[in-house]
PDB file of C-alpha atoms in Angstrom:
ATOM      1  CA  MET A   1     -63.968 106.979  10.556  1.00 42.00           C
ATOM      2  CA  ALA A   2     -62.428 107.678  13.964  1.00 48.00           C
ATOM      3  CA  GLY A   3     -65.050 107.830  16.707  1.00 56.00           C
ATOM      4  CA  ARG A   4     -67.717 106.119  14.611  1.00 75.00           C
ATOM      5  CA  GLN A   5     -68.847 102.530  14.738  1.00 85.00           C
ATOM      6  CA  ALA A   6     -68.326 100.246  11.801  1.00 89.00           C
ATOM      7  CA  LYS A   7     -71.342  99.921   9.531  1.00 93.00           C
ATOM      8  CA  THR A   8     -73.452  96.786   9.844  1.00 94.00           C
ATOM      9  CA  LEU A   9     -73.848  94.648   6.750  1.00 97.00           C
ATOM     10  CA  SER A  10     -77.016  93.618   4.940  1.00 96.00           C
ATOM     11  CA  ALA A  11     -77.488  90.060   3.720  1.00 96.00           C
ATOM     12  CA  ALA A  12     -76.687  91.355   0.220  1.00 97.00           C
ATOM     13  CA  ASP A  13     -73.453  92.932   1.498  1.00 98.00           C
ATOM     14  CA  VAL A  14     -72.364  89.613   3.015  1.00 98.00           C
ATOM     15  CA  SER A  15     -73.229  87.881  -0.273  1.00 98.00           C
ATOM     16  CA  ASP A  16     -71.135  90.436  -2.164  1.00 98.00           C
ATOM     17  CA  LEU A  17     -68.192  89.768   0.168  1.00 98.00           C
ATOM     18  CA  LEU A  18     -68.560  86.023  -0.411  1.00 98.00           C
ATOM     19  CA  VAL A  19     -68.584  86.557  -4.185  1.00 98.00           C
ATOM     20  CA  PHE A  20     -65.466  88.721  -3.853  1.00 98.00           C
ATOM     21  CA  ALA A  21     -63.815  86.003  -1.723  1.00 98.00           C
ATOM     22  CA  SER A  22     -64.599  83.387  -4.400  1.00 98.00           C
ATOM     23  CA  CYS A  23     -62.646  85.434  -6.960  1.00 97.00           C
ATOM     24  CA  THR A  24     -59.446  85.709  -4.901  1.00 96.00           C
ATOM     25  CA  ARG A  25     -56.308  83.554  -4.957  1.00 94.00           C
ATOM     26  CA  ASN A  26     -57.379  81.828  -1.744  1.00 95.00           C
ATOM     27  CA  PRO A  27     -61.171  81.570  -2.076  1.00 97.00           C
ATOM     28  CA  LEU A  28     -61.839  78.902   0.560  1.00 97.00           C
ATOM     29  CA  ARG A  29     -59.806  80.614   3.265  1.00 97.00           C
ATOM     30  CA  ASN A  30     -61.315  83.980   2.433  1.00 98.00           C
ATOM     31  CA  ARG A  31     -64.861  82.581   2.531  1.00 98.00           C
ATOM     32  CA  VAL A  32     -64.114  81.234   6.007  1.00 98.00           C
ATOM     33  CA  ILE A  33     -62.768  84.640   7.095  1.00 98.00           C
ATOM     34  CA  VAL A  34     -65.978  86.390   5.988  1.00 98.00           C
ATOM     35  CA  LEU A  35     -68.174  83.795   7.690  1.00 98.00           C
ATOM     36  CA  LEU A  36     -66.160  83.794  10.926  1.00 98.00           C
ATOM     37  CA  SER A  37     -66.837  87.509  11.129  1.00 98.00           C
ATOM     38  CA  ALA A  38     -70.484  87.672   9.989  1.00 97.00           C
ATOM     39  CA  LYS A  39     -71.798  84.300  11.222  1.00 97.00           C
ATOM     40  CA  ALA A  40     -69.723  83.777  14.382  1.00 97.00           C
ATOM     41  CA  GLY A  41     -68.977  87.367  15.388  1.00 96.00           C
ATOM     42  CA  LEU A  42     -65.219  86.930  15.693  1.00 97.00           C
ATOM     43  CA  ARG A  43     -62.866  89.908  15.875  1.00 96.00           C
ATOM     44  CA  ALA A  44     -59.907  90.159  13.466  1.00 97.00           C
ATOM     45  CA  ASN A  45     -57.469  89.021  16.168  1.00 96.00           C
ATOM     46  CA  GLU A  46     -59.723  86.073  17.032  1.00 97.00           C
ATOM     47  CA  ILE A  47     -59.882  85.007  13.377  1.00 98.00           C
ATOM     48  CA  ALA A  48     -56.094  85.246  13.161  1.00 97.00           C
ATOM     49  CA  ASN A  49     -55.628  83.231  16.379  1.00 97.00           C
ATOM     50  CA  LEU A  50     -58.244  80.566  15.625  1.00 97.00           C
ATOM     51  CA  THR A  51     -56.668  77.120  15.492  1.00 96.00           C
ATOM     52  CA  TRP A  52     -58.085  73.927  14.041  1.00 96.00           C
ATOM     53  CA  ASP A  53     -58.349  72.326  17.477  1.00 95.00           C
ATOM     54  CA  MET A  54     -60.941  75.015  18.344  1.00 97.00           C
ATOM     55  CA  VAL A  55     -63.265  73.910  15.533  1.00 97.00           C
ATOM     56  CA  LEU A  56     -62.643  70.162  15.371  1.00 96.00           C
ATOM     57  CA  GLY A  57     -64.418  67.503  17.402  1.00 94.00           C
ATOM     58  CA  ALA A  58     -62.811  64.490  19.068  1.00 93.00           C
ATOM     59  CA  THR A  59     -62.972  62.489  15.824  1.00 93.00           C
ATOM     60  CA  GLY A  60     -61.223  65.178  13.776  1.00 91.00           C
ATOM     61  CA  GLU A  61     -64.387  66.310  11.992  1.00 95.00           C
ATOM     62  CA  ILE A  62     -65.647  69.889  12.046  1.00 96.00           C
ATOM     63  CA  SER A  63     -67.538  70.336  15.321  1.00 96.00           C
ATOM     64  CA  GLY A  64     -70.886  71.990  15.847  1.00 96.00           C
ATOM     65  CA  LEU A  65     -69.179  74.528  18.124  1.00 96.00           C
ATOM     66  CA  ILE A  66     -66.319  76.965  17.972  1.00 97.00           C
ATOM     67  CA  GLU A  67     -64.431  76.608  21.237  1.00 96.00           C
ATOM     68  CA  LEU A  68     -62.627  79.930  21.241  1.00 96.00           C
ATOM     69  CA  HIS A  69     -59.890  79.596  23.855  1.00 95.00           C
ATOM     70  CA  ASP A  70     -59.082  82.449  26.218  1.00 91.00           C
ATOM     71  CA  ARG A  71     -55.603  82.813  24.688  1.00 92.00           C
ATOM     72  CA  ALA A  72     -57.170  83.536  21.276  1.00 92.00           C
ATOM     73  CA  ALA A  73     -59.775  86.010  22.476  1.00 91.00           C
ATOM     74  CA  LYS A  74     -59.661  89.643  23.535  1.00 90.00           C
ATOM     75  CA  ARG A  75     -58.960  89.991  27.263  1.00 85.00           C
ATOM     76  CA  GLY A  76     -59.296  86.256  27.779  1.00 84.00           C
ATOM     77  CA  SER A  77     -62.964  86.294  26.737  1.00 82.00           C
ATOM     78  CA  GLY A  78     -62.960  82.772  25.359  1.00 90.00           C
ATOM     79  CA  ARG A  79     -66.370  81.307  24.664  1.00 94.00           C
ATOM     80  CA  LEU A  80     -68.368  78.612  22.945  1.00 95.00           C
ATOM     81  CA  ILE A  81     -70.133  79.694  19.764  1.00 96.00           C
ATOM     82  CA  PRO A  82     -72.563  77.355  18.011  1.00 96.00           C
ATOM     83  CA  MET A  83     -71.454  76.859  14.411  1.00 97.00           C
ATOM     84  CA  HIS A  84     -73.618  78.328  11.636  1.00 97.00           C
ATOM     85  CA  PRO A  85     -74.262  75.711   8.881  1.00 97.00           C
ATOM     86  CA  ASP A  86     -72.639  77.901   6.180  1.00 98.00           C
ATOM     87  CA  LEU A  87     -69.512  78.298   8.308  1.00 98.00           C
ATOM     88  CA  HIS A  88     -69.464  74.569   9.109  1.00 98.00           C
ATOM     89  CA  SER A  89     -69.539  73.744   5.402  1.00 98.00           C
ATOM     90  CA  ALA A  90     -66.874  76.335   4.541  1.00 98.00           C
ATOM     91  CA  LEU A  91     -64.552  75.049   7.276  1.00 98.00           C
ATOM     92  CA  ALA A  92     -65.016  71.460   6.046  1.00 96.00           C
ATOM     93  CA  ASP A  93     -64.148  72.546   2.487  1.00 97.00           C
ATOM     94  CA  LEU A  94     -61.074  74.430   3.708  1.00 96.00           C
ATOM     95  CA  ARG A  95     -59.944  71.536   5.925  1.00 95.00           C
ATOM     96  CA  ARG A  96     -59.946  69.152   2.936  1.00 93.00           C
ATOM     97  CA  VAL A  97     -57.441  71.288   0.996  1.00 89.00           C
ATOM     98  CA  ALA A  98     -55.609  73.259   3.704  1.00 80.00           C
ATOM     99  CA  ALA A  99     -51.921  72.696   4.111  1.00 70.00           C
ATOM    100  CA  HIS A 100     -51.022  71.280   7.493  1.00 79.00           C
ATOM    101  CA  SER A 101     -51.049  74.211   9.842  1.00 86.00           C
ATOM    102  CA  LYS A 102     -52.137  74.809  13.382  1.00 92.00           C
ATOM    103  CA  TYR A 103     -54.091  77.908  12.302  1.00 95.00           C
ATOM    104  CA  VAL A 104     -57.291  78.088  10.271  1.00 96.00           C
ATOM    105  CA  ALA A 105     -56.431  81.328   8.437  1.00 96.00           C
ATOM    106  CA  THR A 106     -52.965  81.045   6.962  1.00 95.00           C
ATOM    107  CA  SER A 107     -50.964  83.088   4.498  1.00 90.00           C
ATOM    108  CA  GLU A 108     -49.675  81.732   1.212  1.00 84.00           C
ATOM    109  CA  ARG A 109     -46.485  80.852   3.091  1.00 83.00           C
ATOM    110  CA  ARG A 110     -48.552  78.702   5.501  1.00 83.00           C
ATOM    111  CA  ALA A 111     -47.902  81.006   8.445  1.00 87.00           C
ATOM    112  CA  ALA A 112     -50.758  82.249  10.577  1.00 90.00           C
ATOM    113  CA  MET A 113     -52.305  85.442   9.256  1.00 95.00           C
ATOM    114  CA  THR A 114     -51.792  88.365  11.586  1.00 96.00           C
ATOM    115  CA  PRO A 115     -54.701  90.418  12.931  1.00 97.00           C
ATOM    116  CA  SER A 116     -53.523  93.343  10.799  1.00 97.00           C
ATOM    117  CA  SER A 117     -53.497  91.182   7.659  1.00 97.00           C
ATOM    118  CA  ILE A 118     -57.120  90.226   8.395  1.00 97.00           C
ATOM    119  CA  VAL A 119     -57.977  93.942   8.770  1.00 97.00           C
ATOM    120  CA  VAL A 120     -56.203  94.751   5.492  1.00 97.00           C
ATOM    121  CA  TRP A 121     -58.003  91.894   3.702  1.00 97.00           C
ATOM    122  CA  PHE A 122     -61.387  93.225   4.851  1.00 98.00           C
ATOM    123  CA  ASN A 123     -60.484  96.796   3.848  1.00 97.00           C
ATOM    124  CA  ARG A 124     -59.587  95.619   0.329  1.00 97.00           C
ATOM    125  CA  ALA A 125     -62.734  93.511   0.120  1.00 98.00           C
ATOM    126  CA  PHE A 126     -65.005  96.385   1.187  1.00 98.00           C
ATOM    127  CA  ARG A 127     -63.325  98.761  -1.236  1.00 97.00           C
ATOM    128  CA  SER A 128     -63.624  96.211  -4.069  1.00 97.00           C
ATOM    129  CA  VAL A 129     -67.362  95.673  -3.535  1.00 97.00           C
ATOM    130  CA  GLY A 130     -68.011  99.396  -3.028  1.00 97.00           C
ATOM    131  CA  LEU A 131     -68.982  99.373   0.662  1.00 96.00           C
ATOM    132  CA  LYS A 132     -68.170 102.566   2.553  1.00 95.00           C
ATOM    133  CA  GLY A 133     -68.018 102.980   6.328  1.00 93.00           C
ATOM    134  CA  CYS A 134     -67.183  99.306   6.853  1.00 96.00           C
ATOM    135  CA  SER A 135     -64.265  97.802   8.707  1.00 95.00           C
ATOM    136  CA  SER A 136     -63.128  94.377   9.846  1.00 95.00           C
ATOM    137  CA  HIS A 137     -65.522  94.902  12.775  1.00 95.00           C
ATOM    138  CA  SER A 138     -68.586  95.241  10.501  1.00 97.00           C
ATOM    139  CA  GLY A 139     -69.229  91.499  10.392  1.00 96.00           C
ATOM    140  CA  ARG A 140     -69.040  91.296  14.175  1.00 95.00           C
ATOM    141  CA  ARG A 141     -71.462  94.228  14.619  1.00 95.00           C
ATOM    142  CA  THR A 142     -73.766  92.579  12.078  1.00 95.00           C
ATOM    143  CA  PHE A 143     -73.647  89.281  14.002  1.00 95.00           C
ATOM    144  CA  VAL A 144     -74.438  90.977  17.336  1.00 94.00           C
ATOM    145  CA  THR A 145     -77.219  93.130  15.862  1.00 93.00           C
ATOM    146  CA  ARG A 146     -78.895  90.200  14.081  1.00 93.00           C
ATOM    147  CA  ALA A 147     -78.571  87.999  17.148  1.00 93.00           C
ATOM    148  CA  ALA A 148     -80.170  90.675  19.334  1.00 92.00           C
ATOM    149  CA  ARG A 149     -83.074  91.066  16.916  1.00 90.00           C
ATOM    150  CA  LEU A 150     -83.705  87.326  16.696  1.00 91.00           C
ATOM    151  CA  VAL A 151     -82.885  86.120  20.213  1.00 92.00           C
ATOM    152  CA  HIS A 152     -86.532  86.225  21.306  1.00 89.00           C
ATOM    153  CA  LYS A 153     -87.395  83.692  18.568  1.00 90.00           C
ATOM    154  CA  ALA A 154     -84.878  81.287  20.086  1.00 93.00           C
ATOM    155  CA  GLY A 155     -86.298  81.814  23.581  1.00 92.00           C
ATOM    156  CA  GLY A 156     -83.164  83.623  24.727  1.00 91.00           C
ATOM    157  CA  SER A 157     -82.265  87.017  26.105  1.00 92.00           C
ATOM    158  CA  LEU A 158     -79.758  89.779  25.528  1.00 91.00           C
ATOM    159  CA  ARG A 159     -77.529  87.941  28.035  1.00 93.00           C
ATOM    160  CA  ASP A 160     -77.182  85.116  25.482  1.00 93.00           C
ATOM    161  CA  VAL A 161     -76.055  87.636  22.865  1.00 93.00           C
ATOM    162  CA  GLN A 162     -73.568  89.064  25.366  1.00 93.00           C
ATOM    163  CA  LEU A 163     -72.091  85.605  25.965  1.00 92.00           C
ATOM    164  CA  LEU A 164     -71.829  84.868  22.226  1.00 93.00           C
ATOM    165  CA  ALA A 165     -70.047  88.178  21.697  1.00 92.00           C
ATOM    166  CA  GLY A 166     -67.678  87.622  24.616  1.00 92.00           C
ATOM    167  CA  HIS A 167     -68.490  90.979  26.196  1.00 91.00           C
ATOM    168  CA  ARG A 168     -67.912  91.447  29.911  1.00 91.00           C
ATOM    169  CA  SER A 169     -70.670  94.036  30.129  1.00 92.00           C
ATOM    170  CA  ILE A 170     -74.190  93.975  28.718  1.00 91.00           C
ATOM    171  CA  GLN A 171     -73.789  97.715  28.068  1.00 91.00           C
ATOM    172  CA  THR A 172     -71.012  96.919  25.582  1.00 89.00           C
ATOM    173  CA  THR A 173     -73.325  94.493  23.807  1.00 88.00           C
ATOM    174  CA  GLN A 174     -76.057  97.124  23.670  1.00 88.00           C
ATOM    175  CA  ARG A 175     -73.685  99.618  22.013  1.00 87.00           C
ATOM    176  CA  TYR A 176     -73.122  97.126  19.186  1.00 84.00           C
ATOM    177  CA  ILE A 177     -76.794  96.830  18.317  1.00 83.00           C
ATOM    178  CA  ASP A 178     -78.129  99.048  15.543  1.00 79.00           C
ATOM    179  CA  GLY A 179     -81.662 100.333  15.909  1.00 79.00           C
ATOM    180  CA  ASP A 180     -84.263  99.711  13.211  1.00 76.00           C
ATOM    181  CA  SER A 181     -86.633 102.594  12.446  1.00 78.00           C
ATOM    182  CA  ASP A 182     -89.140 100.274  10.689  1.00 80.00           C
ATOM    183  CA  ALA A 183     -89.287  98.043  13.755  1.00 75.00           C
ATOM    184  CA  GLN A 184     -89.700 101.108  15.974  1.00 73.00           C
ATOM    185  CA  ARG A 185     -92.678 102.286  13.888  1.00 78.00           C
ATOM    186  CA  LYS A 186     -94.269  98.818  14.027  1.00 80.00           C
ATOM    187  CA  LEU A 187     -93.655  98.635  17.770  1.00 68.00           C
ATOM    188  CA  VAL A 188     -95.317 101.991  18.412  1.00 75.00           C
ATOM    189  CA  GLY A 189     -98.235 100.847  16.248  1.00 80.00           C
ATOM    190  CA  LEU A 190     -98.677  97.831  18.524  1.00 76.00           C
ATOM    191  CA  ILE A 191     -98.852  99.910  21.699  1.00 77.00           C
TER     192      ILE A 191
END
């Protein structure tokens, strides 16, 4: 797959990954991993470096925002990401049963998962559900593509998508976005 972008995921693909996660030895953690990728657009290293203080509010409850610190993000691209309701619920479920750890995604030995272990987990998950051309970056590309397609409904712009993704350049954000041939046909029909 060298030189090619990771495939974006359909809603059914994300559902399949969540079903796979529910059948693993650590279903709550693995559900959170899938949702951090597909519903928050986090990279594997950002998932591995995410700490509870980045998702908890002042009262210790799950916040409505992910406050991704610069130290946890690629090239210091920390950012605030509004929390998707499914992710909020999954984090609350995980928090209730998680062993005391600084990190959200931990191994069975309670150590922080490494970025490479996140990548390996995704590779196994994709293989198990029969998805080809996917990588740990597929959820992130899916998040950016969906956000770009829907941003006009929220009254935003591509700049808002860029900020959510933590990209320094809008051109980088644009490279993440998959085109949609059906939308292109409809658009031409409107002209």
